[in-house]
């Protein structure tokens, strides 16, 4: 039988298909162009070093914001847990008193049973679901002695108060559960932001990391220059104030007593603040080198508001836990009038804080992976500064 297959043309096989020789070059060119086209978007999709830096900084800031929410949720949960514990203790004590009142009534019931007097009525009272159920039984009240009525009144009062406290405890337990849920959510958000920042940094090559370090060094140098400029402005302002004070003192008296009067005219609050600020700064300096850990309040590690809270606590001043509460815990002053001990807050959402040490510098706990350190308040640019607050 003759074969019906047609003869195959000669040519070159490409990807399993035999093609005419003249088309080989064209197909090869198409394949190369296709490869180039596919490769181009990959190169374009990779973010620039500046974009990576901005994204990492944004993630750390978001983590700090989430940390403040975590700190607030943690504080709320602790307070709610304390309230629940207090209520449960109260319920336990009231339940004990209720049982004692019930036992006393039970003794009356037993005595009545032995004498055959009104035992069923007393038993009905003891089994009543609510105090009102009992009050409806007016005939029983009329037949009780004075001592019995006192015992009944005590039982009814204890039952009513115990039921009330049990309801409060139940409601507080529900609130505590909500607070714990908020705490877990905030914690998960912080961990997610930090993980994203670490993952993004891990994509950089050694050369890119070196370039990023150089950019960071340049930023620190610029921040130091701004700090020096602020220090000069503050020194000039202080000098002008001192000269004005000297002229005023010279005009009032040329004797040594004038100097004495000048000292006594210094506002006591000023002196008091300086004393407290010195204590706060001494504490903050002693923490330099300790690691930043989100949610930490010492003594081995701190987050930013944990450090400022602990520093001012050492000076006898109680500050709230979070940055957005600390920013309202004092008097706002212009940056040009910042004094050592003042709190410097950053960003529109008030997610970072440091303690001012003078000359445009502060001590702060910067971010995860860093340590408590001295740094220019312009470390992230002048526009990042939100406000300066004098806490005491």
CSV table of C-alpha atoms in Angstrom, one decimal:
chain,number,residue,atom,x,y,z
A,1,UNK,CA,0.0,0.0,0.0
A,2,UNK,CA,1.3,3.4,-0.9
A,3,UNK,CA,2.0,5.9,1.8
A,4,UNK,CA,-0.2,9.0,2.0
A,5,UNK,CA,2.4,11.1,4.0
A,6,UNK,CA,3.7,14.2,2.3
A,7,UNK,CA,7.4,14.7,2.3
A,8,UNK,CA,8.6,17.2,5.0
A,9,UNK,CA,10.6,20.2,3.8
A,10,UNK,CA,14.1,20.5,5.0
A,11,UNK,CA,15.1,23.2,7.4
A,12,UNK,CA,16.1,23.9,11.0
A,13,UNK,CA,14.1,22.6,14.0
A,14,UNK,CA,13.2,25.3,16.5
A,15,UNK,CA,11.4,24.4,19.7
A,16,UNK,CA,10.4,21.0,18.2
A,17,UNK,CA,9.1,22.4,14.9
A,18,UNK,CA,11.0,22.1,11.6
A,19,UNK,CA,11.0,25.5,10.0
A,20,UNK,CA,12.1,26.7,6.6
A,21,UNK,CA,15.7,27.8,6.6
A,22,UNK,CA,14.8,31.3,5.5
A,23,UNK,CA,12.6,31.9,8.6
A,24,UNK,CA,15.3,30.8,11.2
A,25,UNK,CA,17.0,34.1,11.5
A,26,UNK,CA,13.6,36.0,11.8
A,27,UNK,CA,12.5,33.6,14.6
A,28,UNK,CA,15.8,34.0,16.4
A,29,UNK,CA,15.5,37.8,16.3
A,30,UNK,CA,11.9,37.6,17.6
A,31,UNK,CA,13.0,35.4,20.5
A,32,UNK,CA,15.8,37.8,21.4
A,33,UNK,CA,13.5,40.8,21.2
A,34,UNK,CA,11.0,38.9,23.4
A,35,UNK,CA,13.7,38.2,26.0
A,36,UNK,CA,14.7,41.8,26.0
A,37,UNK,CA,11.2,43.0,26.4
A,38,UNK,CA,10.6,40.6,29.3
A,39,UNK,CA,13.8,41.7,31.0
A,40,UNK,CA,13.2,45.4,30.7
A,41,UNK,CA,10.2,45.6,33.1
A,42,UNK,CA,12.1,43.7,35.8
A,43,UNK,CA,14.8,46.3,35.8
A,44,UNK,CA,12.2,49.1,35.7
A,45,UNK,CA,10.2,47.5,38.5
A,46,UNK,CA,13.0,47.6,41.0
A,47,UNK,CA,12.7,50.7,43.2
A,48,UNK,CA,15.5,53.2,43.4
A,49,UNK,CA,17.7,53.4,46.5
A,50,UNK,CA,16.0,56.6,47.5
A,51,UNK,CA,12.6,54.9,47.2
A,52,UNK,CA,13.8,52.0,49.3
A,53,UNK,CA,15.1,54.4,52.0
A,54,UNK,CA,11.8,56.3,52.0
A,55,UNK,CA,9.8,53.1,52.2
A,56,UNK,CA,11.9,51.7,55.1
A,57,UNK,CA,11.6,55.0,57.0
A,58,UNK,CA,7.8,55.0,56.4
A,59,UNK,CA,7.5,51.5,57.7
A,60,UNK,CA,9.5,52.3,60.8
A,61,UNK,CA,7.3,55.3,61.4
A,62,UNK,CA,4.2,53.2,60.9
A,63,UNK,CA,5.7,50.7,63.4
A,64,UNK,CA,6.2,53.5,65.9
A,65,UNK,CA,2.6,54.7,65.4
A,66,UNK,CA,1.4,51.1,65.9
A,67,UNK,CA,3.7,50.9,69.0
A,68,UNK,CA,1.9,53.8,70.5
A,69,UNK,CA,-1.4,52.1,69.9
A,70,UNK,CA,0.0,49.0,71.4
A,71,UNK,CA,1.2,50.9,74.5
A,72,UNK,CA,-2.2,52.6,74.9
A,73,UNK,CA,-4.0,49.2,74.5
A,74,UNK,CA,-1.6,47.6,77.0
A,75,UNK,CA,-2.2,50.4,79.5
A,76,UNK,CA,-5.9,50.1,79.1
A,77,UNK,CA,-5.8,46.3,79.4
A,78,UNK,CA,-3.8,46.5,82.6
A,79,UNK,CA,-6.3,49.0,84.2
A,80,UNK,CA,-9.2,46.9,83.1
A,81,UNK,CA,-7.7,43.7,84.4
A,82,UNK,CA,-7.1,45.5,87.8
A,83,UNK,CA,-10.7,46.6,87.8
A,84,UNK,CA,-11.9,43.0,87.0
A,85,UNK,CA,-9.7,41.6,89.8
A,86,UNK,CA,-11.1,44.2,92.3
A,87,UNK,CA,-14.7,43.4,91.2
A,88,UNK,CA,-14.2,39.6,91.5
A,89,UNK,CA,-12.7,40.0,94.9
A,90,UNK,CA,-15.7,42.2,95.9
A,91,UNK,CA,-18.1,39.6,94.5
A,92,UNK,CA,-16.3,36.8,96.5
A,93,UNK,CA,-16.6,38.8,99.7
A,94,UNK,CA,-20.2,39.6,99.2
A,95,UNK,CA,-21.0,36.0,98.3
A,96,UNK,CA,-19.4,35.0,101.6
A,97,UNK,CA,-21.6,37.5,103.5
A,98,UNK,CA,-24.6,36.3,101.5
A,99,UNK,CA,-23.9,32.7,102.5
A,100,UNK,CA,-23.6,33.8,106.1
A,101,UNK,CA,-26.9,35.6,106.0
A,102,UNK,CA,-28.5,32.5,104.3
A,103,UNK,CA,-27.1,30.3,107.1
A,104,UNK,CA,-28.6,32.6,109.7
A,105,UNK,CA,-32.0,32.4,108.0
A,106,UNK,CA,-31.5,28.7,107.7
A,107,UNK,CA,-31.1,28.4,111.5
A,108,UNK,CA,-34.4,30.3,111.9
A,109,UNK,CA,-36.1,27.9,109.5
A,110,UNK,CA,-34.8,24.9,111.4
A,111,UNK,CA,-36.0,26.3,114.6
A,112,UNK,CA,-39.4,27.0,113.1
A,113,UNK,CA,-39.6,23.5,111.7
A,114,UNK,CA,-38.9,22.0,115.1
A,115,UNK,CA,-41.6,24.1,116.7
A,116,UNK,CA,-43.9,23.6,113.7
A,117,UNK,CA,-44.2,27.4,113.1
A,118,UNK,CA,-44.1,28.8,109.5
A,119,UNK,CA,-41.3,26.5,108.2
A,120,UNK,CA,-42.7,26.4,104.6
A,121,UNK,CA,-42.9,30.2,104.4
A,122,UNK,CA,-39.2,30.6,105.4
A,123,UNK,CA,-38.1,27.9,103.0
A,124,UNK,CA,-40.0,29.7,100.2
A,125,UNK,CA,-38.1,32.9,101.0
A,126,UNK,CA,-34.7,31.1,100.9
A,127,UNK,CA,-35.6,29.7,97.5
A,128,UNK,CA,-36.8,33.1,96.0
A,129,UNK,CA,-35.0,34.1,92.8
A,130,UNK,CA,-34.9,37.8,93.6
A,131,UNK,CA,-35.4,40.1,96.6
A,132,UNK,CA,-38.6,41.3,95.1
A,133,UNK,CA,-40.0,37.8,95.1
A,134,UNK,CA,-39.6,37.8,98.8
A,135,UNK,CA,-41.1,41.3,99.4
A,136,UNK,CA,-44.3,40.1,97.8
A,137,UNK,CA,-44.7,37.6,100.6
A,138,UNK,CA,-45.9,40.2,103.1
A,139,UNK,CA,-47.7,37.7,105.3
A,140,UNK,CA,-44.3,36.1,106.2
A,141,UNK,CA,-42.8,39.4,107.2
A,142,UNK,CA,-45.7,40.1,109.6
A,143,UNK,CA,-45.2,36.8,111.4
A,144,UNK,CA,-41.4,37.3,111.9
A,145,UNK,CA,-39.7,38.5,115.0
A,146,UNK,CA,-37.5,41.7,115.1
A,147,UNK,CA,-34.3,39.6,115.0
A,148,UNK,CA,-35.6,37.6,112.0
A,149,UNK,CA,-36.6,40.7,110.1
A,150,UNK,CA,-33.1,42.1,110.6
A,151,UNK,CA,-31.6,38.9,109.3
A,152,UNK,CA,-34.0,39.0,106.3
A,153,UNK,CA,-33.1,42.6,105.5
A,154,UNK,CA,-29.4,41.8,105.7
A,155,UNK,CA,-29.9,38.8,103.4
A,156,UNK,CA,-31.9,40.9,100.9
A,157,UNK,CA,-29.3,43.7,100.9
A,158,UNK,CA,-26.4,41.2,100.4
A,159,UNK,CA,-28.2,39.4,97.6
A,160,UNK,CA,-29.0,42.7,95.8
A,161,UNK,CA,-25.4,44.0,96.1
A,162,UNK,CA,-23.9,40.7,95.1
A,163,UNK,CA,-26.1,40.5,92.0
A,164,UNK,CA,-25.1,44.1,91.1
A,165,UNK,CA,-21.4,43.4,91.5
A,166,UNK,CA,-21.7,40.2,89.5
A,167,UNK,CA,-23.2,42.2,86.6
A,168,UNK,CA,-20.4,44.8,86.8
A,169,UNK,CA,-17.8,42.0,86.8
A,170,UNK,CA,-19.4,40.4,83.8
A,171,UNK,CA,-19.4,43.7,81.9
A,172,UNK,CA,-15.8,44.4,82.9
A,173,UNK,CA,-14.7,41.0,81.7
A,174,UNK,CA,-16.3,41.7,78.3
A,175,UNK,CA,-14.4,45.1,78.1
A,176,UNK,CA,-11.2,43.3,79.1
A,177,UNK,CA,-11.7,40.9,76.3
A,178,UNK,CA,-12.1,43.7,73.8
A,179,UNK,CA,-8.9,45.4,75.2
A,180,UNK,CA,-7.0,42.2,74.9
A,181,UNK,CA,-8.2,41.9,71.3
A,182,UNK,CA,-7.0,45.5,70.6
A,183,UNK,CA,-3.7,44.7,72.2
A,184,UNK,CA,-3.1,41.6,70.0
A,185,UNK,CA,-4.1,43.6,66.9
A,186,UNK,CA,-1.7,46.4,67.6
A,187,UNK,CA,1.1,43.9,68.4
A,188,UNK,CA,0.5,42.1,65.1
A,189,UNK,CA,0.6,45.4,63.2
A,190,UNK,CA,4.0,46.4,64.7
A,191,UNK,CA,5.5,43.0,63.9
A,192,UNK,CA,4.1,43.1,60.4
A,193,UNK,CA,5.6,46.6,59.7
A,194,UNK,CA,9.0,45.7,61.1
A,195,UNK,CA,9.1,42.4,59.1
A,196,UNK,CA,8.3,44.4,55.9
A,197,UNK,CA,11.1,46.8,56.7
A,198,UNK,CA,13.6,44.0,57.3
A,199,UNK,CA,12.5,42.2,54.1
A,200,UNK,CA,13.0,45.3,52.1
A,201,UNK,CA,16.4,46.0,53.5
A,202,UNK,CA,17.4,42.4,52.7
A,203,UNK,CA,16.9,43.0,49.0
A,204,UNK,CA,19.7,45.5,48.9
A,205,UNK,CA,23.1,44.5,47.6
A,206,UNK,CA,26.3,45.3,49.6
A,207,UNK,CA,27.0,48.2,47.3
A,208,UNK,CA,23.5,49.6,47.7
A,209,UNK,CA,23.8,49.3,51.5
A,210,UNK,CA,27.1,51.2,51.4
A,211,UNK,CA,25.5,54.0,49.3
A,212,UNK,CA,22.6,54.1,51.8
A,213,UNK,CA,25.0,54.5,54.7
A,214,UNK,CA,26.7,57.3,52.8
A,215,UNK,CA,23.3,59.1,52.3
A,216,UNK,CA,22.6,58.6,56.0
A,217,UNK,CA,26.0,60.0,57.0
A,218,UNK,CA,25.3,63.1,54.8
A,219,UNK,CA,21.9,63.6,56.5
A,220,UNK,CA,23.5,63.4,59.9
A,221,UNK,CA,26.1,66.0,58.9
A,222,UNK,CA,23.3,68.3,57.7
A,223,UNK,CA,21.4,67.7,60.9
A,224,UNK,CA,24.5,68.6,62.9
A,225,UNK,CA,24.9,71.9,61.0
A,226,UNK,CA,21.3,72.8,61.7
A,227,UNK,CA,21.8,72.0,65.4
A,228,UNK,CA,24.9,74.3,65.5
A,229,UNK,CA,22.8,77.0,63.9
A,230,UNK,CA,20.1,76.7,66.5
A,231,UNK,CA,22.6,76.6,69.3
A,232,UNK,CA,24.1,79.9,68.0
A,233,UNK,CA,20.7,81.5,67.8
A,234,UNK,CA,19.8,80.4,71.3
A,235,UNK,CA,23.1,81.6,72.7
A,236,UNK,CA,22.6,85.0,71.0
A,237,UNK,CA,19.1,85.2,72.5
A,238,UNK,CA,20.4,84.3,75.9
A,239,UNK,CA,23.2,86.8,75.7
A,240,UNK,CA,20.7,89.6,74.8
A,241,UNK,CA,18.5,88.6,77.7
A,242,UNK,CA,21.4,88.6,80.1
A,243,UNK,CA,22.5,92.1,78.9
A,244,UNK,CA,19.0,93.4,79.2
A,245,UNK,CA,18.8,92.1,82.7
A,246,UNK,CA,22.2,93.6,83.6
A,247,UNK,CA,21.1,97.0,82.3
A,248,UNK,CA,17.9,96.8,84.3
A,249,UNK,CA,19.8,95.9,87.5
A,250,UNK,CA,22.3,98.7,86.9
A,251,UNK,CA,19.5,101.2,86.6
A,252,UNK,CA,17.8,100.2,89.8
A,253,UNK,CA,20.9,100.1,92.0
A,254,UNK,CA,24.7,100.4,91.6
A,255,UNK,CA,25.4,98.6,94.9
A,256,UNK,CA,26.0,94.9,95.5
A,257,UNK,CA,22.5,94.7,97.0
A,258,UNK,CA,21.1,95.1,93.5
A,259,UNK,CA,22.7,91.9,92.4
A,260,UNK,CA,21.1,90.2,95.5
A,261,UNK,CA,17.7,91.6,94.5
A,262,UNK,CA,18.2,90.3,90.9
A,263,UNK,CA,18.8,86.8,92.2
A,264,UNK,CA,15.7,86.8,94.3
A,265,UNK,CA,13.6,88.0,91.4
A,266,UNK,CA,14.2,84.8,89.4
A,267,UNK,CA,10.8,82.9,89.2
A,268,UNK,CA,10.8,79.9,91.6
A,269,UNK,CA,9.2,77.7,88.9
A,270,UNK,CA,12.3,78.4,86.6
A,271,UNK,CA,14.7,77.1,89.2
A,272,UNK,CA,12.4,74.2,90.1
A,273,UNK,CA,12.2,73.2,86.4
A,274,UNK,CA,16.0,73.3,85.9
A,275,UNK,CA,16.5,71.1,89.0
A,276,UNK,CA,14.0,68.5,87.7
A,277,UNK,CA,15.3,68.7,84.2
A,278,UNK,CA,18.8,68.0,85.4
A,279,UNK,CA,17.6,64.8,87.1
A,280,UNK,CA,15.7,63.7,84.0
A,281,UNK,CA,18.7,64.3,81.8
A,282,UNK,CA,21.0,62.5,84.1
A,283,UNK,CA,18.8,59.5,83.9
A,284,UNK,CA,18.5,59.7,80.1
A,285,UNK,CA,22.3,59.9,79.7
A,286,UNK,CA,22.7,56.8,81.8
A,287,UNK,CA,20.5,54.9,79.4
A,288,UNK,CA,22.7,55.7,76.3
A,289,UNK,CA,23.7,52.5,74.5
A,290,UNK,CA,20.6,50.5,75.6
A,291,UNK,CA,18.6,49.0,72.8
A,292,UNK,CA,15.4,50.3,71.3
A,293,UNK,CA,12.6,47.7,71.9
A,294,UNK,CA,9.1,48.6,71.0
A,295,UNK,CA,6.7,48.6,74.0
A,296,UNK,CA,9.7,48.7,76.4
A,297,UNK,CA,9.9,51.0,79.5
A,298,UNK,CA,13.2,49.9,80.9
A,299,UNK,CA,15.4,49.3,82.6
A,300,UNK,CA,17.2,47.2,80.0
A,301,UNK,CA,15.6,48.7,76.9
A,302,UNK,CA,13.2,51.4,75.8
A,303,UNK,CA,11.0,52.7,73.1
A,304,UNK,CA,10.9,56.5,72.5
A,305,UNK,CA,8.1,57.4,74.9
A,306,UNK,CA,9.1,54.8,77.4
A,307,UNK,CA,12.5,56.6,77.7
A,308,UNK,CA,11.0,60.1,78.2
A,309,UNK,CA,8.5,58.7,80.7
A,310,UNK,CA,11.2,57.0,82.7
A,311,UNK,CA,13.5,60.0,82.6
A,312,UNK,CA,10.9,62.4,83.9
A,313,UNK,CA,9.7,59.8,86.5
A,314,UNK,CA,13.3,59.9,87.9
A,315,UNK,CA,12.7,63.6,88.4
A,316,UNK,CA,9.5,63.0,90.2
A,317,UNK,CA,7.2,63.9,87.3
A,318,UNK,CA,4.6,61.4,86.0
A,319,UNK,CA,4.1,61.5,82.3
A,320,UNK,CA,1.5,59.5,80.3
A,321,UNK,CA,2.7,56.4,78.4
A,322,UNK,CA,2.2,57.4,74.8
A,323,UNK,CA,3.6,60.2,72.6
A,324,UNK,CA,0.2,61.5,71.7
A,325,UNK,CA,-0.7,61.9,75.4
A,326,UNK,CA,2.8,63.2,76.4
A,327,UNK,CA,2.5,66.0,73.9
A,328,UNK,CA,-0.5,67.4,75.9
A,329,UNK,CA,1.2,66.9,79.3
A,330,UNK,CA,2.9,70.3,79.6
A,331,UNK,CA,3.3,73.8,78.1
A,332,UNK,CA,4.1,74.1,74.4
A,333,UNK,CA,7.1,76.5,73.8
A,334,UNK,CA,8.7,77.8,70.6
A,335,UNK,CA,11.7,75.8,69.3
A,336,UNK,CA,13.9,78.9,69.7
A,337,UNK,CA,13.1,78.8,73.4
A,338,UNK,CA,13.7,75.1,74.0
A,339,UNK,CA,15.5,74.3,77.2
A,340,UNK,CA,17.2,71.2,78.4
A,341,UNK,CA,14.7,68.7,79.6
A,342,UNK,CA,11.9,69.8,77.2
A,343,UNK,CA,10.3,67.1,75.1
A,344,UNK,CA,10.7,67.4,71.3
A,345,UNK,CA,7.9,65.7,69.3
A,346,UNK,CA,8.1,64.7,65.7
A,347,UNK,CA,5.8,64.2,62.7
A,348,UNK,CA,2.2,65.3,62.1
A,349,UNK,CA,0.9,62.2,63.8
A,350,UNK,CA,3.2,62.7,66.8
A,351,UNK,CA,4.8,59.3,66.7
A,352,UNK,CA,8.2,60.1,68.0
A,353,UNK,CA,9.7,62.0,71.0
A,354,UNK,CA,13.1,62.8,72.4
A,355,UNK,CA,14.4,64.8,75.4
A,356,UNK,CA,16.2,68.0,74.6
A,357,UNK,CA,19.7,68.4,76.0
A,358,UNK,CA,20.6,71.8,74.5
A,359,UNK,CA,22.5,73.1,71.5
A,360,UNK,CA,20.0,71.5,69.1
A,361,UNK,CA,20.7,68.0,70.4
A,362,UNK,CA,18.5,65.4,72.2
A,363,UNK,CA,18.6,62.0,73.7
A,364,UNK,CA,16.2,59.5,72.2
A,365,UNK,CA,15.5,55.9,71.4
A,366,UNK,CA,15.3,56.1,67.5
A,367,UNK,CA,13.9,52.9,66.1
A,368,UNK,CA,14.2,49.1,66.1
A,369,UNK,CA,17.8,48.0,65.5
A,370,UNK,CA,19.3,51.1,67.1
A,371,UNK,CA,20.3,52.2,70.6
A,372,UNK,CA,19.5,55.1,72.9
A,373,UNK,CA,21.8,57.9,71.7
A,374,UNK,CA,22.4,61.6,71.5
A,375,UNK,CA,21.4,63.1,68.1
A,376,UNK,CA,20.5,66.3,66.4
A,377,UNK,CA,16.8,67.2,66.7
A,378,UNK,CA,17.0,67.8,62.9
A,379,UNK,CA,17.9,64.1,62.3
A,380,UNK,CA,14.9,63.8,59.9
A,381,UNK,CA,14.8,67.4,58.7
A,382,UNK,CA,13.4,70.5,60.3
A,383,UNK,CA,10.0,69.9,58.8
A,384,UNK,CA,9.7,66.7,60.9
A,385,UNK,CA,9.6,68.6,64.2
A,386,UNK,CA,6.1,68.8,65.4
A,387,UNK,CA,6.4,70.7,68.7
A,388,UNK,CA,8.4,71.3,71.9
A,389,UNK,CA,6.7,70.7,75.3
A,390,UNK,CA,7.9,71.7,78.8
A,391,UNK,CA,6.5,68.9,81.0
A,392,UNK,CA,6.9,70.4,84.5
